[in-house]
Amino acid sequence: MALLTFELPDGTTRRVDVVQVLNAGYAGRSQDDVAAHVAELAELGVPAPSVTPALYPVAPYLAQHTDRVSVQHARTSGEAEWALVVDGDGELLLTAACDHTDRELEVHGVAWSKNAGPDVLARRAWRLADVQDRLDALTLRAWVTHTGSGEATLIQDGTLAELLTPGYWAEVLRERGDLVPGTVLISGTIPMAEGVDQFADHWRVELGDPATGDVIELAYDVVRMPAPIG
């Protein structure tokens, strides 16, 4: 089990004992676009899901506040996402997240790859009810930095209008009996910019509210572990 603490805009905090994590996949609002994405991934050897959108259970300890992600090889990368968090009182919170995924393992099974890296969550959150009326206008962006260049490059830039809504997923969880305190749902991601190397040494993700100017962000370094012995 993981213990997460989120600061809200009014300065109060919410502690969440994570009991389950679910990663949405192929969760674009336009399922025609999703079908095209599935076809693109199939050309790279990534197996197609049996249904879309998909939902992948992830080990609860993988939901983390961290500024460092350790990886075994160079072909891992993040994904800018939002996260729906059910706090201890059952209130729904919204925050930024980055699903760090093993791309080598992904070709053997998406569910396996999702369990090979953490879901990094920001340390701040909004009450979902406070932004519910302008969800589609919220922005979701990610930047990557490669050692040597020192310059951050925008790799993802969109809005929540591109993804299935928190309300949609809350209803899915409710029907499954999973909308319980300690549940974390990661949204699925938006497209990456062509020509940008996703296998970076640093990731930064921002969830922004243009109406207020408030931004929730997270950032972490990607650090290679030593080679195994034996």
PDB file of C-alpha atoms in Angstrom:
ATOM      1  CA  MET A   1       0.000   0.000   0.000  1.00  0.00           C
ATOM      2  CA  ALA A   2       1.166   3.554  -0.748  1.00  0.00           C
ATOM      3  CA  LEU A   3       0.438   6.659   1.293  1.00  0.00           C
ATOM      4  CA  LEU A   4      -0.005   9.842  -0.742  1.00  0.00           C
ATOM      5  CA  THR A   5      -0.564  13.375   0.532  1.00  0.00           C
ATOM      6  CA  PHE A   6      -2.143  16.079  -1.620  1.00  0.00           C
ATOM      7  CA  GLU A   7      -2.266  19.810  -0.930  1.00  0.00           C
ATOM      8  CA  LEU A   8      -5.487  21.527  -2.035  1.00  0.00           C
ATOM      9  CA  PRO A   9      -5.755  25.168  -3.195  1.00  0.00           C
ATOM     10  CA  ASP A  10      -7.116  26.260   0.187  1.00  0.00           C
ATOM     11  CA  GLY A  11      -3.965  24.990   1.901  1.00  0.00           C
ATOM     12  CA  THR A  12      -5.542  21.901   3.459  1.00  0.00           C
ATOM     13  CA  THR A  13      -4.111  18.452   2.818  1.00  0.00           C
ATOM     14  CA  ARG A  14      -5.633  15.065   2.092  1.00  0.00           C
ATOM     15  CA  ARG A  15      -3.840  11.833   2.990  1.00  0.00           C
ATOM     16  CA  VAL A  16      -4.791   8.878   0.821  1.00  0.00           C
ATOM     17  CA  ASP A  17      -3.980   5.259   1.624  1.00  0.00           C
ATOM     18  CA  VAL A  18      -3.889   3.763  -1.873  1.00  0.00           C
ATOM     19  CA  VAL A  19      -5.690   0.427  -2.077  1.00  0.00           C
ATOM     20  CA  GLN A  20      -5.907   0.053  -5.852  1.00  0.00           C
ATOM     21  CA  VAL A  21      -4.580   1.701  -8.999  1.00  0.00           C
ATOM     22  CA  LEU A  22      -6.179   1.386 -12.422  1.00  0.00           C
ATOM     23  CA  ASN A  23      -4.596   2.673 -15.618  1.00  0.00           C
ATOM     24  CA  ALA A  24      -6.936   3.539 -18.458  1.00  0.00           C
ATOM     25  CA  GLY A  25      -5.698   2.878 -21.950  1.00  0.00           C
ATOM     26  CA  TYR A  26      -6.895   3.770 -25.442  1.00  0.00           C
ATOM     27  CA  ALA A  27      -9.059   6.332 -23.677  1.00  0.00           C
ATOM     28  CA  GLY A  28      -9.375   9.070 -26.275  1.00  0.00           C
ATOM     29  CA  ARG A  29     -12.752  10.795 -26.550  1.00  0.00           C
ATOM     30  CA  SER A  30     -12.778   9.942 -30.281  1.00  0.00           C
ATOM     31  CA  GLN A  31     -12.744   6.182 -30.616  1.00  0.00           C
ATOM     32  CA  ASP A  32     -12.025   6.574 -34.353  1.00  0.00           C
ATOM     33  CA  ASP A  33      -8.727   8.171 -33.350  1.00  0.00           C
ATOM     34  CA  VAL A  34      -8.197   5.363 -30.852  1.00  0.00           C
ATOM     35  CA  ALA A  35      -8.685   2.760 -33.590  1.00  0.00           C
ATOM     36  CA  ALA A  36      -6.070   4.517 -35.718  1.00  0.00           C
ATOM     37  CA  HIS A  37      -3.694   4.556 -32.739  1.00  0.00           C
ATOM     38  CA  VAL A  38      -4.221   0.836 -32.146  1.00  0.00           C
ATOM     39  CA  ALA A  39      -3.299   0.199 -35.783  1.00  0.00           C
ATOM     40  CA  GLU A  40      -0.130   2.312 -35.459  1.00  0.00           C
ATOM     41  CA  LEU A  41       0.937   0.439 -32.327  1.00  0.00           C
ATOM     42  CA  ALA A  42       0.271  -2.902 -33.999  1.00  0.00           C
ATOM     43  CA  GLU A  43       2.871  -1.990 -36.621  1.00  0.00           C
ATOM     44  CA  LEU A  44       5.357  -1.568 -33.742  1.00  0.00           C
ATOM     45  CA  GLY A  45       4.475  -4.976 -32.358  1.00  0.00           C
ATOM     46  CA  VAL A  46       2.266  -3.803 -29.479  1.00  0.00           C
ATOM     47  CA  PRO A  47      -0.657  -6.224 -29.087  1.00  0.00           C
ATOM     48  CA  ALA A  48      -4.100  -4.717 -29.630  1.00  0.00           C
ATOM     49  CA  PRO A  49      -6.528  -4.624 -26.696  1.00  0.00           C
ATOM     50  CA  SER A  50      -9.582  -6.879 -26.816  1.00  0.00           C
ATOM     51  CA  VAL A  51     -11.815  -3.854 -26.082  1.00  0.00           C
ATOM     52  CA  THR A  52     -11.406  -0.088 -25.987  1.00  0.00           C
ATOM     53  CA  PRO A  53     -11.184   1.783 -23.771  1.00  0.00           C
ATOM     54  CA  ALA A  54      -9.087  -0.608 -21.704  1.00  0.00           C
ATOM     55  CA  LEU A  55      -8.424  -0.694 -17.983  1.00  0.00           C
ATOM     56  CA  TYR A  56      -5.248  -2.177 -16.496  1.00  0.00           C
ATOM     57  CA  PRO A  57      -4.883  -2.941 -12.768  1.00  0.00           C
ATOM     58  CA  VAL A  58      -1.554  -1.767 -11.395  1.00  0.00           C
ATOM     59  CA  ALA A  59       0.110  -2.665  -8.093  1.00  0.00           C
ATOM     60  CA  PRO A  60      -0.883  -0.014  -5.497  1.00  0.00           C
ATOM     61  CA  TYR A  61       2.709   0.689  -4.445  1.00  0.00           C
ATOM     62  CA  LEU A  62       3.400   2.005  -7.955  1.00  0.00           C
ATOM     63  CA  ALA A  63       1.395   5.176  -7.207  1.00  0.00           C
ATOM     64  CA  GLN A  64       4.164   7.466  -6.001  1.00  0.00           C
ATOM     65  CA  HIS A  65       5.245  10.997  -5.209  1.00  0.00           C
ATOM     66  CA  THR A  66       8.841  10.907  -6.415  1.00  0.00           C
ATOM     67  CA  ASP A  67      11.431  12.996  -8.221  1.00  0.00           C
ATOM     68  CA  ARG A  68      13.461   9.970  -9.355  1.00  0.00           C
ATOM     69  CA  VAL A  69      12.429   6.934 -11.406  1.00  0.00           C
ATOM     70  CA  SER A  70      14.925   4.073 -11.648  1.00  0.00           C
ATOM     71  CA  VAL A  71      14.874   2.057 -14.875  1.00  0.00           C
ATOM     72  CA  GLN A  72      16.666  -1.013 -16.200  1.00  0.00           C
ATOM     73  CA  HIS A  73      17.312   0.168 -19.757  1.00  0.00           C
ATOM     74  CA  ALA A  74      17.055   3.135 -22.093  1.00  0.00           C
ATOM     75  CA  ARG A  75      13.677   2.403 -23.697  1.00  0.00           C
ATOM     76  CA  THR A  76      11.256   3.675 -21.074  1.00  0.00           C
ATOM     77  CA  SER A  77       9.191   6.825 -21.159  1.00  0.00           C
ATOM     78  CA  GLY A  78       6.430   8.729 -19.432  1.00  0.00           C
ATOM     79  CA  GLU A  79       2.949   9.741 -20.536  1.00  0.00           C
ATOM     80  CA  ALA A  80       1.168  12.932 -19.496  1.00  0.00           C
ATOM     81  CA  GLU A  81      -2.130  12.061 -17.811  1.00  0.00           C
ATOM     82  CA  TRP A  82      -4.598  13.219 -15.204  1.00  0.00           C
ATOM     83  CA  ALA A  83      -5.396  11.124 -12.154  1.00  0.00           C
ATOM     84  CA  LEU A  84      -8.705  10.703 -10.355  1.00  0.00           C
ATOM     85  CA  VAL A  85      -8.129  10.037  -6.645  1.00  0.00           C
ATOM     86  CA  VAL A  86     -10.797   8.964  -4.148  1.00  0.00           C
ATOM     87  CA  ASP A  87      -9.782  10.392  -0.777  1.00  0.00           C
ATOM     88  CA  GLY A  88     -10.516   8.917   2.637  1.00  0.00           C
ATOM     89  CA  ASP A  89     -13.933  10.608   2.808  1.00  0.00           C
ATOM     90  CA  GLY A  90     -14.925   9.485  -0.676  1.00  0.00           C
ATOM     91  CA  GLU A  91     -14.397  12.919  -2.260  1.00  0.00           C
ATOM     92  CA  LEU A  92     -12.982  12.917  -5.785  1.00  0.00           C
ATOM     93  CA  LEU A  93      -9.711  14.757  -6.391  1.00  0.00           C
ATOM     94  CA  LEU A  94      -8.039  15.590  -9.711  1.00  0.00           C
ATOM     95  CA  THR A  95      -4.284  15.863 -10.156  1.00  0.00           C
ATOM     96  CA  ALA A  96      -1.483  15.505 -12.699  1.00  0.00           C
ATOM     97  CA  ALA A  97       0.189  12.158 -13.312  1.00  0.00           C
ATOM     98  CA  CYS A  98       2.856  10.561 -15.477  1.00  0.00           C
ATOM     99  CA  ASP A  99       2.620   6.856 -16.266  1.00  0.00           C
ATOM    100  CA  HIS A 100       6.230   5.718 -16.728  1.00  0.00           C
ATOM    101  CA  THR A 101       6.146   2.721 -19.060  1.00  0.00           C
ATOM    102  CA  ASP A 102       8.642   0.083 -20.186  1.00  0.00           C
ATOM    103  CA  ARG A 103       8.416   0.214 -23.987  1.00  0.00           C
ATOM    104  CA  GLU A 104      10.468  -2.960 -24.496  1.00  0.00           C
ATOM    105  CA  LEU A 105       8.030  -4.906 -22.337  1.00  0.00           C
ATOM    106  CA  GLU A 106       5.002  -3.240 -23.920  1.00  0.00           C
ATOM    107  CA  VAL A 107       5.322  -5.338 -27.072  1.00  0.00           C
ATOM    108  CA  HIS A 108       4.854  -8.459 -24.942  1.00  0.00           C
ATOM    109  CA  GLY A 109       1.893  -7.114 -22.985  1.00  0.00           C
ATOM    110  CA  VAL A 110       0.583  -3.660 -22.124  1.00  0.00           C
ATOM    111  CA  ALA A 111      -0.561  -4.745 -18.674  1.00  0.00           C
ATOM    112  CA  TRP A 112       2.944  -6.068 -17.942  1.00  0.00           C
ATOM    113  CA  SER A 113       4.570  -2.828 -19.068  1.00  0.00           C
ATOM    114  CA  LYS A 114       2.258  -0.770 -16.857  1.00  0.00           C
ATOM    115  CA  ASN A 115       3.463  -2.729 -13.828  1.00  0.00           C
ATOM    116  CA  ALA A 116       7.141  -2.247 -14.685  1.00  0.00           C
ATOM    117  CA  GLY A 117       7.285   1.440 -13.725  1.00  0.00           C
ATOM    118  CA  PRO A 118       5.608   3.872 -11.342  1.00  0.00           C
ATOM    119  CA  ASP A 119       2.643   6.153 -11.824  1.00  0.00           C
ATOM    120  CA  VAL A 120       4.141   9.435 -10.617  1.00  0.00           C
ATOM    121  CA  LEU A 121       1.532  11.777  -9.122  1.00  0.00           C
ATOM    122  CA  ALA A 122       1.793  15.471  -8.333  1.00  0.00           C
ATOM    123  CA  ARG A 123       1.730  16.607  -4.717  1.00  0.00           C
ATOM    124  CA  ARG A 124      -1.115  19.085  -5.305  1.00  0.00           C
ATOM    125  CA  ALA A 125      -4.688  18.393  -6.345  1.00  0.00           C
ATOM    126  CA  TRP A 126      -8.013  20.084  -7.016  1.00  0.00           C
ATOM    127  CA  ARG A 127     -11.405  18.983  -5.811  1.00  0.00           C
ATOM    128  CA  LEU A 128     -13.048  17.590  -8.929  1.00  0.00           C
ATOM    129  CA  ALA A 129     -16.237  19.485  -8.086  1.00  0.00           C
ATOM    130  CA  ASP A 130     -14.348  22.802  -8.217  1.00  0.00           C
ATOM    131  CA  VAL A 131     -13.266  22.334 -11.861  1.00  0.00           C
ATOM    132  CA  GLN A 132     -16.113  20.145 -13.097  1.00  0.00           C
ATOM    133  CA  ASP A 133     -17.765  22.906 -15.145  1.00  0.00           C
ATOM    134  CA  ARG A 134     -14.606  23.610 -17.192  1.00  0.00           C
ATOM    135  CA  LEU A 135     -12.904  20.227 -17.448  1.00  0.00           C
ATOM    136  CA  ASP A 136     -12.545  20.280 -21.225  1.00  0.00           C
ATOM    137  CA  ALA A 137     -10.600  23.562 -21.050  1.00  0.00           C
ATOM    138  CA  LEU A 138      -7.990  22.199 -18.642  1.00  0.00           C
ATOM    139  CA  THR A 139      -4.615  21.787 -20.335  1.00  0.00           C
ATOM    140  CA  LEU A 140      -2.284  18.801 -20.218  1.00  0.00           C
ATOM    141  CA  ARG A 141       1.349  19.241 -21.262  1.00  0.00           C
ATOM    142  CA  ALA A 142       4.634  17.375 -20.947  1.00  0.00           C
ATOM    143  CA  TRP A 143       8.259  18.304 -21.570  1.00  0.00           C
ATOM    144  CA  VAL A 144      11.300  16.054 -21.879  1.00  0.00           C
ATOM    145  CA  THR A 145      14.953  16.876 -21.334  1.00  0.00           C
ATOM    146  CA  HIS A 146      17.927  14.883 -22.586  1.00  0.00           C
ATOM    147  CA  THR A 147      21.306  14.913 -20.871  1.00  0.00           C
ATOM    148  CA  GLY A 148      23.692  17.014 -22.901  1.00  0.00           C
ATOM    149  CA  SER A 149      21.136  19.362 -24.399  1.00  0.00           C
ATOM    150  CA  GLY A 150      19.826  20.799 -21.140  1.00  0.00           C
ATOM    151  CA  GLU A 151      16.794  22.148 -23.001  1.00  0.00           C
ATOM    152  CA  ALA A 152      13.249  21.046 -22.278  1.00  0.00           C
ATOM    153  CA  THR A 153      11.263  20.063 -25.373  1.00  0.00           C
ATOM    154  CA  LEU A 154       7.466  20.051 -25.467  1.00  0.00           C
ATOM    155  CA  ILE A 155       6.370  16.507 -26.301  1.00  0.00           C
ATOM    156  CA  GLN A 156       2.655  16.545 -25.409  1.00  0.00           C
ATOM    157  CA  ASP A 157       0.246  19.467 -25.586  1.00  0.00           C
ATOM    158  CA  GLY A 158      -3.519  19.141 -25.401  1.00  0.00           C
ATOM    159  CA  THR A 159      -6.627  19.495 -23.279  1.00  0.00           C
ATOM    160  CA  LEU A 160      -8.819  17.166 -21.289  1.00  0.00           C
ATOM    161  CA  ALA A 161     -11.371  17.422 -24.113  1.00  0.00           C
ATOM    162  CA  GLU A 162      -9.267  14.820 -25.931  1.00  0.00           C
ATOM    163  CA  LEU A 163      -9.804  12.183 -23.254  1.00  0.00           C
ATOM    164  CA  LEU A 164     -12.744  10.384 -21.700  1.00  0.00           C
ATOM    165  CA  THR A 165     -13.894  12.380 -18.700  1.00  0.00           C
ATOM    166  CA  PRO A 166     -13.341  11.791 -14.984  1.00  0.00           C
ATOM    167  CA  GLY A 167     -17.121  11.454 -14.740  1.00  0.00           C
ATOM    168  CA  TYR A 168     -17.106   8.644 -17.285  1.00  0.00           C
ATOM    169  CA  TRP A 169     -14.493   6.740 -15.332  1.00  0.00           C
ATOM    170  CA  ALA A 170     -16.146   7.456 -11.988  1.00  0.00           C
ATOM    171  CA  GLU A 171     -19.288   5.801 -13.314  1.00  0.00           C
ATOM    172  CA  VAL A 172     -17.277   2.812 -14.591  1.00  0.00           C
ATOM    173  CA  LEU A 173     -15.685   2.444 -11.173  1.00  0.00           C
ATOM    174  CA  ARG A 174     -19.053   2.811  -9.422  1.00  0.00           C
ATOM    175  CA  GLU A 175     -20.573   0.047 -11.548  1.00  0.00           C
ATOM    176  CA  ARG A 176     -17.599  -2.197 -10.713  1.00  0.00           C
ATOM    177  CA  GLY A 177     -17.850  -1.439  -7.004  1.00  0.00           C
ATOM    178  CA  ASP A 178     -14.404   0.189  -7.195  1.00  0.00           C
ATOM    179  CA  LEU A 179     -15.250   3.826  -6.428  1.00  0.00           C
ATOM    180  CA  VAL A 180     -13.933   3.453  -2.904  1.00  0.00           C
ATOM    181  CA  PRO A 181     -11.518   5.474  -0.746  1.00  0.00           C
ATOM    182  CA  GLY A 182      -7.942   4.821  -1.795  1.00  0.00           C
ATOM    183  CA  THR A 183      -8.693   4.223  -5.472  1.00  0.00           C
ATOM    184  CA  VAL A 184      -6.484   5.966  -8.043  1.00  0.00           C
ATOM    185  CA  LEU A 185      -7.423   5.981 -11.732  1.00  0.00           C
ATOM    186  CA  ILE A 186      -4.919   7.200 -14.331  1.00  0.00           C
ATOM    187  CA  SER A 187      -6.595   8.662 -17.415  1.00  0.00           C
ATOM    188  CA  GLY A 188      -4.712   7.442 -20.440  1.00  0.00           C
ATOM    189  CA  THR A 189      -2.697   9.889 -22.478  1.00  0.00           C
ATOM    190  CA  ILE A 190      -2.781  12.310 -25.403  1.00  0.00           C
ATOM    191  CA  PRO A 191      -0.642  12.044 -28.572  1.00  0.00           C
ATOM    192  CA  MET A 192       3.088  12.718 -28.514  1.00  0.00           C
ATOM    193  CA  ALA A 193       4.653  15.206 -30.910  1.00  0.00           C
ATOM    194  CA  GLU A 194       6.304  13.651 -33.943  1.00  0.00           C
ATOM    195  CA  GLY A 195      10.074  13.781 -34.065  1.00  0.00           C
ATOM    196  CA  VAL A 196      10.607  14.241 -30.305  1.00  0.00           C
ATOM    197  CA  ASP A 197      12.654  11.535 -28.587  1.00  0.00           C
ATOM    198  CA  GLN A 198      10.499  10.197 -25.770  1.00  0.00           C
ATOM    199  CA  PHE A 199      13.373   8.216 -24.211  1.00  0.00           C
ATOM    200  CA  ALA A 200      14.483  11.145 -22.091  1.00  0.00           C
ATOM    201  CA  ASP A 201      16.433  11.707 -18.886  1.00  0.00           C
ATOM    202  CA  HIS A 202      13.845  14.031 -17.353  1.00  0.00           C
ATOM    203  CA  TRP A 203      10.049  14.359 -17.575  1.00  0.00           C
ATOM    204  CA  ARG A 204       7.828  17.242 -16.496  1.00  0.00           C
ATOM    205  CA  VAL A 205       4.022  17.235 -16.670  1.00  0.00           C
ATOM    206  CA  GLU A 206       1.602  20.115 -16.083  1.00  0.00           C
ATOM    207  CA  LEU A 207      -2.163  20.118 -15.593  1.00  0.00           C
ATOM    208  CA  GLY A 208      -3.335  23.706 -16.022  1.00  0.00           C
ATOM    209  CA  ASP A 209      -6.524  25.661 -15.421  1.00  0.00           C
ATOM    210  CA  PRO A 210      -6.655  28.646 -17.815  1.00  0.00           C
ATOM    211  CA  ALA A 211      -9.603  30.124 -15.900  1.00  0.00           C
ATOM    212  CA  THR A 212      -7.557  30.655 -12.746  1.00  0.00           C
ATOM    213  CA  GLY A 213      -3.971  30.381 -13.984  1.00  0.00           C
ATOM    214  CA  ASP A 214      -3.346  27.600 -11.475  1.00  0.00           C
ATOM    215  CA  VAL A 215      -1.012  24.799 -12.562  1.00  0.00           C
ATOM    216  CA  ILE A 216      -0.403  21.433 -10.948  1.00  0.00           C
ATOM    217  CA  GLU A 217       2.950  19.975 -11.931  1.00  0.00           C
ATOM    218  CA  LEU A 218       5.301  17.091 -11.333  1.00  0.00           C
ATOM    219  CA  ALA A 219       8.822  16.393 -12.502  1.00  0.00           C
ATOM    220  CA  TYR A 220      11.295  13.576 -12.160  1.00  0.00           C
ATOM    221  CA  ASP A 221      14.653  12.328 -13.388  1.00  0.00           C
ATOM    222  CA  VAL A 222      14.974   8.972 -15.148  1.00  0.00           C
ATOM    223  CA  VAL A 223      17.999   7.137 -13.752  1.00  0.00           C
ATOM    224  CA  ARG A 224      19.529   3.976 -15.165  1.00  0.00           C
ATOM    225  CA  MET A 225      20.247   1.270 -12.612  1.00  0.00           C
ATOM    226  CA  PRO A 226      23.579  -0.582 -12.655  1.00  0.00           C
ATOM    227  CA  ALA A 227      23.840  -3.617 -14.929  1.00  0.00           C
ATOM    228  CA  PRO A 228      22.869  -6.859 -13.197  1.00  0.00           C
ATOM    229  CA  ILE A 229      25.521  -9.288 -12.023  1.00  0.00           C
ATOM    230  CA  GLY A 230      24.903 -12.897 -12.953  1.00  0.00           C
TER     231      GLY A 230
END
